């Protein structure tokens, strides 16, 4: 058995307690010499501690430098897309997408969605993309914009590419207050007052303005009914909208004339209804008056009493 207070002992120490005690004292003296050696070489130890502190500070510095990129690292890239975290770029071009992808990182700066099969943009597609600067949507099948789909784009947006789609009719309210350079060429546009106002509102890319062609247009005088389907052709078909406007064509004046005619027709209908009501009211009153007179005529006339003649004869 080991002596009381010992934690370790050799097998021979049980038989020779003195020898075990001697060994324990020797170990204690060895530790004292080691401590003296450590105190004597304090300079070397200080250098080791300094090296450890420098390494720790360098680690903290790297962590602080990477802190702005932590949200991007924590985000997940949408399916069928490739994300470049260093430049905040999301590449979803040629991905075979039929709908707007979900889960785009909110810190995205550049978003490529060209050459897909997207038909429409949902209402809140860009609501969370508060840092978006460049948006590429060309070569899709977008034929309509949901009400407010582009209104959530921030004023800091620099480029909006909607070229090579199936857009026909839009209004300036669909684009919100964006000041981005916009591409709208190679779409089957129906040229009307709404598109004319949009041309004057958006910051269109100068090199692509001539590519905004009228596949159809609001019909003017001599072109048949203005109420025909917008898909019908007109004399402006295939011509650049900007050249038509420069030549003096004003689709908004045609719109105002149509509105004036509609208001005139509406006023005439209301006036006609008022006249009909007045005539009906007069005739109805005449009929009531006639019935009242006939009723009065049908009443029995009052008879003279016998006392009146007797009084008169007595007086004479």
mmCIF file of C-alpha atoms in Angstrom:
data_model
loop_
_atom_site.group_PDB
_atom_site.id
_atom_site.type_symbol
_atom_site.label_atom_id
_atom_site.label_comp_id
_atom_site.label_asym_id
_atom_site.label_seq_id
_atom_site.Cartn_x
_atom_site.Cartn_y
_atom_site.Cartn_z
ATOM 1 C CA UNK A 1 0.000 0.000 0.000
ATOM 2 C CA UNK A 2 1.136 3.582 -0.680
ATOM 3 C CA UNK A 3 1.825 5.855 2.290
ATOM 4 C CA UNK A 4 -0.906 8.213 3.382
ATOM 5 C CA UNK A 5 -1.071 11.374 1.187
ATOM 6 C CA UNK A 6 0.712 9.820 -1.804
ATOM 7 C CA UNK A 7 -0.977 9.618 -5.163
ATOM 8 C CA UNK A 8 1.568 7.513 -7.001
ATOM 9 C CA UNK A 9 4.148 4.972 -5.850
ATOM 10 C CA UNK A 10 6.176 2.169 -7.351
ATOM 11 C CA UNK A 11 5.739 -1.461 -6.420
ATOM 12 C CA UNK A 12 9.039 -1.484 -4.532
ATOM 13 C CA UNK A 13 8.028 1.491 -2.466
ATOM 14 C CA UNK A 14 5.528 -0.564 -0.495
ATOM 15 C CA UNK A 15 8.361 -2.742 0.846
ATOM 16 C CA UNK A 16 10.877 0.074 1.315
ATOM 17 C CA UNK A 17 9.129 3.246 2.544
ATOM 18 C CA UNK A 18 12.425 5.066 3.032
ATOM 19 C CA UNK A 19 13.413 4.597 -0.550
ATOM 20 C CA UNK A 20 10.005 5.931 -1.741
ATOM 21 C CA UNK A 21 10.338 8.968 0.522
ATOM 22 C CA UNK A 22 13.799 9.663 -0.880
ATOM 23 C CA UNK A 23 12.487 9.535 -4.397
ATOM 24 C CA UNK A 24 9.702 11.967 -3.552
ATOM 25 C CA UNK A 25 12.181 14.470 -2.079
ATOM 26 C CA UNK A 26 14.334 14.126 -5.169
ATOM 27 C CA UNK A 27 11.410 14.987 -7.412
ATOM 28 C CA UNK A 28 10.621 18.015 -5.294
ATOM 29 C CA UNK A 29 14.217 19.261 -5.588
ATOM 30 C CA UNK A 30 14.017 18.706 -9.351
ATOM 31 C CA UNK A 31 10.952 20.913 -9.558
ATOM 32 C CA UNK A 32 12.740 23.637 -7.595
ATOM 33 C CA UNK A 33 15.647 23.530 -10.037
ATOM 34 C CA UNK A 34 13.217 23.701 -12.932
ATOM 35 C CA UNK A 35 11.587 26.775 -11.425
ATOM 36 C CA UNK A 36 14.984 28.417 -10.999
ATOM 37 C CA UNK A 37 15.803 27.628 -14.622
ATOM 38 C CA UNK A 38 12.480 29.168 -15.749
ATOM 39 C CA UNK A 39 13.173 32.315 -13.725
ATOM 40 C CA UNK A 40 16.618 32.502 -15.228
ATOM 41 C CA UNK A 41 15.292 32.335 -18.751
ATOM 42 C CA UNK A 42 12.464 34.820 -18.272
ATOM 43 C CA UNK A 43 13.426 36.801 -21.349
ATOM 44 C CA UNK A 44 12.764 33.834 -23.617
ATOM 45 C CA UNK A 45 9.390 33.257 -21.973
ATOM 46 C CA UNK A 46 8.461 36.920 -22.442
ATOM 47 C CA UNK A 47 9.223 36.631 -26.135
ATOM 48 C CA UNK A 48 6.936 33.599 -26.394
ATOM 49 C CA UNK A 49 4.105 35.449 -24.676
ATOM 50 C CA UNK A 50 4.589 38.442 -26.996
ATOM 51 C CA UNK A 51 4.385 36.186 -30.032
ATOM 52 C CA UNK A 52 1.122 34.697 -28.776
ATOM 53 C CA UNK A 53 -0.362 38.170 -28.190
ATOM 54 C CA UNK A 54 0.629 39.287 -31.704
ATOM 55 C CA UNK A 55 -1.041 36.222 -33.192
ATOM 56 C CA UNK A 56 -4.223 36.939 -31.249
ATOM 57 C CA UNK A 57 -4.334 40.568 -32.379
ATOM 58 C CA UNK A 58 -3.864 39.514 -35.999
ATOM 59 C CA UNK A 59 -6.807 37.118 -35.676
ATOM 60 C CA UNK A 60 -9.032 39.856 -34.286
ATOM 61 C CA UNK A 61 -7.985 42.186 -37.109
ATOM 62 C CA UNK A 62 -8.907 39.611 -39.764
ATOM 63 C CA UNK A 63 -12.273 39.040 -38.074
ATOM 64 C CA UNK A 64 -13.025 42.781 -38.105
ATOM 65 C CA UNK A 65 -12.129 43.017 -41.784
ATOM 66 C CA UNK A 66 -14.465 40.125 -42.648
ATOM 67 C CA UNK A 67 -17.340 41.455 -40.540
ATOM 68 C CA UNK A 68 -19.078 43.360 -43.400
ATOM 69 C CA UNK A 69 -19.149 40.175 -45.461
ATOM 70 C CA UNK A 70 -20.697 37.969 -42.790
ATOM 71 C CA UNK A 71 -24.326 38.591 -44.002
ATOM 72 C CA UNK A 72 -23.384 37.438 -47.499
ATOM 73 C CA UNK A 73 -21.638 34.364 -46.168
ATOM 74 C CA UNK A 74 -24.655 33.551 -44.021
ATOM 75 C CA UNK A 75 -27.031 33.950 -46.994
ATOM 76 C CA UNK A 76 -27.897 31.106 -49.277
ATOM 77 C CA UNK A 77 -27.738 31.231 -53.038
ATOM 78 C CA UNK A 78 -31.006 30.438 -54.897
ATOM 79 C CA UNK A 79 -31.291 27.178 -56.776
ATOM 80 C CA UNK A 80 -29.971 27.232 -60.361
ATOM 81 C CA UNK A 81 -28.007 30.410 -59.575
ATOM 82 C CA UNK A 82 -24.367 31.171 -58.895
ATOM 83 C CA UNK A 83 -23.437 33.754 -56.263
ATOM 84 C CA UNK A 84 -20.163 35.672 -56.146
ATOM 85 C CA UNK A 85 -20.019 36.945 -52.565
ATOM 86 C CA UNK A 86 -16.975 39.166 -53.081
ATOM 87 C CA UNK A 87 -18.827 41.403 -55.591
ATOM 88 C CA UNK A 88 -22.405 40.755 -54.339
ATOM 89 C CA UNK A 89 -23.323 39.378 -57.772
ATOM 90 C CA UNK A 90 -26.056 36.779 -58.356
ATOM 91 C CA UNK A 91 -25.826 35.041 -61.717
ATOM 92 C CA UNK A 92 -29.070 33.331 -62.816
ATOM 93 C CA UNK A 93 -28.704 33.727 -66.592
ATOM 94 C CA UNK A 94 -29.450 30.736 -68.850
ATOM 95 C CA UNK A 95 -30.837 28.830 -65.854
ATOM 96 C CA UNK A 96 -34.114 27.716 -67.450
ATOM 97 C CA UNK A 97 -36.156 29.689 -64.916
ATOM 98 C CA UNK A 98 -39.887 30.023 -65.553
ATOM 99 C CA UNK A 99 -40.613 32.116 -62.478
ATOM 100 C CA UNK A 100 -38.800 34.796 -60.556
ATOM 101 C CA UNK A 101 -36.372 32.981 -58.206
ATOM 102 C CA UNK A 102 -36.942 33.033 -54.475
ATOM 103 C CA UNK A 103 -34.339 33.583 -51.785
ATOM 104 C CA UNK A 104 -32.126 36.138 -53.515
ATOM 105 C CA UNK A 105 -29.658 37.534 -50.917
ATOM 106 C CA UNK A 106 -30.823 40.961 -49.708
ATOM 107 C CA UNK A 107 -27.334 42.455 -50.191
ATOM 108 C CA UNK A 108 -27.283 41.678 -53.907
ATOM 109 C CA UNK A 109 -25.866 44.512 -56.004
ATOM 110 C CA UNK A 110 -25.981 42.956 -59.494
ATOM 111 C CA UNK A 111 -28.684 40.486 -60.559
ATOM 112 C CA UNK A 112 -28.549 38.633 -63.891
ATOM 113 C CA UNK A 113 -31.811 36.962 -64.977
ATOM 114 C CA UNK A 114 -31.465 37.224 -68.748
ATOM 115 C CA UNK A 115 -32.181 34.405 -71.221
ATOM 116 C CA UNK A 116 -34.799 32.574 -69.164
ATOM 117 C CA UNK A 117 -38.537 31.893 -69.555
ATOM 118 C CA UNK A 118 -39.937 34.307 -66.964
ATOM 119 C CA UNK A 119 -43.441 35.545 -67.918
ATOM 120 C CA UNK A 120 -44.164 38.081 -65.188
ATOM 121 C CA UNK A 121 -42.685 39.828 -62.178
ATOM 122 C CA UNK A 122 -44.427 39.320 -58.809
ATOM 123 C CA UNK A 123 -45.590 42.238 -56.685
ATOM 124 C CA UNK A 124 -42.803 42.196 -54.079
ATOM 125 C CA UNK A 125 -39.979 40.771 -56.176
ATOM 126 C CA UNK A 126 -37.499 43.540 -55.315
ATOM 127 C CA UNK A 127 -38.835 44.668 -51.942
ATOM 128 C CA UNK A 128 -35.911 43.208 -49.964
ATOM 129 C CA UNK A 129 -33.194 44.066 -52.499
ATOM 130 C CA UNK A 130 -32.383 47.469 -51.058
ATOM 131 C CA UNK A 131 -28.841 47.574 -52.466
ATOM 132 C CA UNK A 132 -29.602 46.502 -56.015
ATOM 133 C CA UNK A 133 -27.788 48.589 -58.644
ATOM 134 C CA UNK A 134 -27.948 46.589 -61.893
ATOM 135 C CA UNK A 135 -30.917 44.459 -62.975
ATOM 136 C CA UNK A 136 -30.787 42.397 -66.172
ATOM 137 C CA UNK A 137 -34.123 40.917 -67.365
ATOM 138 C CA UNK A 138 -33.582 40.798 -71.119
ATOM 139 C CA UNK A 139 -34.431 37.856 -73.405
ATOM 140 C CA UNK A 140 -37.310 36.558 -71.295
ATOM 141 C CA UNK A 141 -41.051 36.272 -72.005
ATOM 142 C CA UNK A 142 -42.287 39.055 -69.758
ATOM 143 C CA UNK A 143 -45.600 40.276 -71.203
ATOM 144 C CA UNK A 144 -46.932 42.205 -68.225
ATOM 145 C CA UNK A 145 -45.760 43.949 -65.088
ATOM 146 C CA UNK A 146 -47.660 43.359 -61.871
ATOM 147 C CA UNK A 147 -49.020 46.497 -60.273
ATOM 148 C CA UNK A 148 -46.093 47.890 -58.318
ATOM 149 C CA UNK A 149 -43.628 45.176 -59.346
ATOM 150 C CA UNK A 150 -40.911 47.745 -60.072
ATOM 151 C CA UNK A 151 -41.989 50.354 -57.539
ATOM 152 C CA UNK A 152 -39.781 48.845 -54.845
ATOM 153 C CA UNK A 153 -36.623 49.452 -56.852
ATOM 154 C CA UNK A 154 -34.476 51.953 -55.010
ATOM 155 C CA UNK A 155 -33.508 55.309 -56.555
ATOM 156 C CA UNK A 156 -29.899 54.084 -56.518
ATOM 157 C CA UNK A 157 -30.642 51.588 -59.323
ATOM 158 C CA UNK A 158 -28.284 52.334 -62.221
ATOM 159 C CA UNK A 159 -29.448 49.968 -64.996
ATOM 160 C CA UNK A 160 -32.781 48.289 -65.793
ATOM 161 C CA UNK A 161 -32.746 46.032 -68.842
ATOM 162 C CA UNK A 162 -36.188 44.881 -70.082
ATOM 163 C CA UNK A 163 -35.254 44.482 -73.732
ATOM 164 C CA UNK A 164 -36.174 41.467 -75.856
ATOM 165 C CA UNK A 165 -39.394 40.622 -74.003
ATOM 166 C CA UNK A 166 -43.122 40.554 -74.868
ATOM 167 C CA UNK A 167 -44.223 43.862 -73.315
ATOM 168 C CA UNK A 168 -47.072 45.610 -75.159
ATOM 169 C CA UNK A 169 -48.719 48.112 -72.842
ATOM 170 C CA UNK A 170 -47.346 49.682 -69.643
ATOM 171 C CA UNK A 171 -47.737 52.956 -67.807
ATOM 172 C CA UNK A 172 -45.292 55.244 -66.067
ATOM 173 C CA UNK A 173 -46.829 54.314 -62.695
ATOM 174 C CA UNK A 174 -45.563 50.742 -63.138
ATOM 175 C CA UNK A 175 -41.954 51.939 -62.934
ATOM 176 C CA UNK A 176 -42.255 53.963 -59.748
ATOM 177 C CA UNK A 177 -39.615 56.645 -59.294
ATOM 178 C CA UNK A 178 -36.626 54.864 -60.784
ATOM 179 C CA UNK A 179 -33.959 57.030 -62.399
ATOM 180 C CA UNK A 180 -31.996 54.109 -63.813
ATOM 181 C CA UNK A 181 -30.878 53.898 -67.421
ATOM 182 C CA UNK A 182 -33.643 51.773 -68.970
ATOM 183 C CA UNK A 183 -33.694 49.513 -72.018
ATOM 184 C CA UNK A 184 -37.095 48.836 -73.621
ATOM 185 C CA UNK A 185 -36.189 47.987 -77.207
ATOM 186 C CA UNK A 186 -37.277 44.830 -79.035
ATOM 187 C CA UNK A 187 -40.732 44.564 -77.465
ATOM 188 C CA UNK A 188 -44.021 44.384 -79.454
ATOM 189 C CA UNK A 189 -45.194 47.803 -78.246
ATOM 190 C CA UNK A 190 -48.687 49.206 -78.742
ATOM 191 C CA UNK A 191 -48.018 52.912 -79.156
ATOM 192 C CA UNK A 192 -50.530 55.017 -77.275
ATOM 193 C CA UNK A 193 -50.646 57.934 -74.861
ATOM 194 C CA UNK A 194 -49.407 55.809 -71.915
ATOM 195 C CA UNK A 195 -46.275 54.743 -73.794
ATOM 196 C CA UNK A 196 -45.720 58.307 -75.007
ATOM 197 C CA UNK A 197 -45.797 59.592 -71.422
ATOM 198 C CA UNK A 198 -43.497 56.761 -70.335
ATOM 199 C CA UNK A 199 -40.965 57.748 -73.001
ATOM 200 C CA UNK A 200 -40.838 61.248 -71.544
ATOM 201 C CA UNK A 201 -40.551 60.027 -67.949
ATOM 202 C CA UNK A 202 -37.920 57.282 -68.054
ATOM 203 C CA UNK A 203 -34.207 57.758 -68.564
ATOM 204 C CA UNK A 204 -33.940 55.630 -71.696
ATOM 205 C CA UNK A 205 -30.578 54.500 -73.004
ATOM 206 C CA UNK A 206 -29.896 56.801 -75.995
ATOM 207 C CA UNK A 207 -28.393 54.032 -78.139
ATOM 208 C CA UNK A 208 -31.553 51.908 -77.905
ATOM 209 C CA UNK A 209 -34.357 54.476 -78.292
ATOM 210 C CA UNK A 210 -34.717 53.825 -82.025
ATOM 211 C CA UNK A 211 -35.327 50.158 -81.228
ATOM 212 C CA UNK A 212 -38.667 50.953 -79.556
ATOM 213 C CA UNK A 213 -40.951 50.152 -82.501
ATOM 214 C CA UNK A 214 -44.731 50.379 -82.791
ATOM 215 C CA UNK A 215 -46.168 46.993 -83.653
ATOM 216 C CA UNK A 216 -49.607 48.598 -83.336
ATOM 217 C CA UNK A 217 -50.873 52.020 -82.330
ATOM 218 C CA UNK A 218 -53.906 54.027 -81.327
ATOM 219 C CA UNK A 219 -55.882 54.697 -84.493
ATOM 220 C CA UNK A 220 -56.180 58.252 -85.702
ATOM 221 C CA UNK A 221 -58.692 59.913 -88.044
ATOM 222 C CA UNK A 222 -59.301 57.875 -91.172
ATOM 223 C CA UNK A 223 -57.865 54.684 -89.699
ATOM 224 C CA UNK A 224 -61.142 53.092 -88.698
ATOM 225 C CA UNK A 225 -62.658 52.745 -85.281
ATOM 226 C CA UNK A 226 -60.535 53.761 -82.285
ATOM 227 C CA UNK A 227 -62.132 50.977 -80.270
ATOM 228 C CA UNK A 228 -60.542 48.158 -82.265
ATOM 229 C CA UNK A 229 -58.238 45.606 -80.712
ATOM 230 C CA UNK A 230 -54.764 47.027 -79.936
ATOM 231 C CA UNK A 231 -53.273 44.062 -81.761
ATOM 232 C CA UNK A 232 -54.510 45.405 -85.062
ATOM 233 C CA UNK A 233 -52.025 47.010 -87.392
ATOM 234 C CA UNK A 234 -52.033 50.659 -88.367
ATOM 235 C CA UNK A 235 -50.089 52.986 -90.584
ATOM 236 C CA UNK A 236 -47.535 53.428 -87.759
ATOM 237 C CA UNK A 237 -46.687 49.730 -87.566
ATOM 238 C CA UNK A 238 -42.958 49.034 -87.617
ATOM 239 C CA UNK A 239 -41.933 52.665 -87.130
ATOM 240 C CA UNK A 240 -39.797 53.918 -84.233
ATOM 241 C CA UNK A 241 -41.914 55.713 -81.656
ATOM 242 C CA UNK A 242 -39.388 58.509 -81.184
ATOM 243 C CA UNK A 243 -39.489 59.366 -84.903
ATOM 244 C CA UNK A 244 -43.293 59.434 -84.891
ATOM 245 C CA UNK A 245 -43.266 61.840 -81.963
ATOM 246 C CA UNK A 246 -40.657 64.004 -83.659
ATOM 247 C CA UNK A 247 -42.802 64.135 -86.813
ATOM 248 C CA UNK A 248 -45.716 65.611 -84.864
ATOM 249 C CA UNK A 249 -47.785 62.535 -84.028
ATOM 250 C CA UNK A 250 -49.405 63.004 -80.633
ATOM 251 C CA UNK A 251 -51.139 59.914 -79.277
ATOM 252 C CA UNK A 252 -52.254 61.812 -76.192
ATOM 253 C CA UNK A 253 -54.245 64.300 -78.318
ATOM 254 C CA UNK A 254 -56.081 61.377 -79.896
ATOM 255 C CA UNK A 255 -56.702 60.076 -76.414
ATOM 256 C CA UNK A 256 -58.081 63.429 -75.290
ATOM 257 C CA UNK A 257 -60.362 63.641 -78.355
ATOM 258 C CA UNK A 258 -61.701 60.192 -77.597
ATOM 259 C CA UNK A 259 -62.250 61.226 -74.000
ATOM 260 C CA UNK A 260 -64.071 64.379 -75.084
ATOM 261 C CA UNK A 261 -66.374 62.391 -77.358
ATOM 262 C CA UNK A 262 -67.085 59.944 -74.560
ATOM 263 C CA UNK A 263 -67.905 62.794 -72.176
ATOM 264 C CA UNK A 264 -70.189 64.404 -74.797
ATOM 265 C CA UNK A 265 -72.056 61.154 -75.317
ATOM 266 C CA UNK A 266 -72.402 60.704 -71.562
ATOM 267 C CA UNK A 267 -73.778 64.235 -71.126
ATOM 268 C CA UNK A 268 -76.257 63.697 -73.951
ATOM 269 C CA UNK A 269 -77.496 60.479 -72.372
ATOM 270 C CA UNK A 270 -77.967 62.189 -69.009
ATOM 271 C CA UNK A 271 -79.756 65.131 -70.642
ATOM 272 C CA UNK A 272 -82.074 62.757 -72.509
ATOM 273 C CA UNK A 273 -82.862 60.898 -69.281
ATOM 274 C CA UNK A 274 -83.706 64.189 -67.546
ATOM 275 C CA UNK A 275 -86.069 65.196 -70.360
ATOM 276 C CA UNK A 276 -87.780 61.824 -70.281
ATOM 277 C CA UNK A 277 -88.258 62.112 -66.534
ATOM 278 C CA UNK A 278 -89.727 65.627 -66.797
ATOM 279 C CA UNK A 279 -92.173 64.544 -69.511
ATOM 280 C CA UNK A 280 -93.176 61.528 -67.470
ATOM 281 C CA UNK A 281 -93.617 63.685 -64.378
ATOM 282 C CA UNK A 282 -95.822 66.226 -66.212
ATOM 283 C CA UNK A 283 -97.985 63.562 -67.797
ATOM 284 C CA UNK A 284 -98.334 61.778 -64.499
ATOM 285 C CA UNK A 285 -99.460 65.035 -62.835
ATOM 286 C CA UNK A 286 -101.924 65.723 -65.643
ATOM 287 C CA UNK A 287 -103.442 62.314 -65.191
ATOM 288 C CA UNK A 288 -103.738 62.867 -61.459
ATOM 289 C CA UNK A 289 -105.340 66.291 -62.005
ATOM 290 C CA UNK A 290 -107.823 64.848 -64.489
ATOM 291 C CA UNK A 291 -108.834 62.093 -62.106
ATOM 292 C CA UNK A 292 -109.230 64.637 -59.319
ATOM 293 C CA UNK A 293 -111.524 66.820 -61.458
ATOM 294 C CA UNK A 294 -113.629 63.845 -62.473
ATOM 295 C CA UNK A 295 -113.951 62.905 -58.837
ATOM 296 C CA UNK A 296 -115.138 66.394 -57.938
ATOM 297 C CA UNK A 297 -117.742 66.330 -60.749
ATOM 298 C CA UNK A 298 -119.046 63.030 -59.543
ATOM 299 C CA UNK A 299 -119.925 64.456 -56.122
ATOM 300 C CA UNK A 300 -123.724 65.308 -55.593
ATOM 301 C CA UNK A 301 -124.624 69.033 -55.778
ATOM 302 C CA UNK A 302 -126.021 70.579 -52.492
ATOM 303 C CA UNK A 303 -129.922 70.963 -52.320
ATOM 304 C CA UNK A 304 -131.674 74.156 -51.143
ATOM 305 C CA UNK A 305 -133.469 73.878 -47.819
ATOM 306 C CA UNK A 306 -137.241 74.699 -47.549
ATOM 307 C CA UNK A 307 -136.779 77.410 -44.916
ATOM 308 C CA UNK A 308 -135.054 79.830 -47.240
ATOM 309 C CA UNK A 309 -138.044 80.499 -49.636
ATOM 310 C CA UNK A 310 -140.518 80.755 -46.742
ATOM 311 C CA UNK A 311 -138.377 83.375 -45.074
ATOM 312 C CA UNK A 312 -138.186 85.396 -48.238
ATOM 313 C CA UNK A 313 -142.000 85.257 -48.834
ATOM 314 C CA UNK A 314 -142.750 86.307 -45.313
ATOM 315 C CA UNK A 315 -140.606 89.314 -45.701
ATOM 316 C CA UNK A 316 -142.511 90.458 -48.796
#
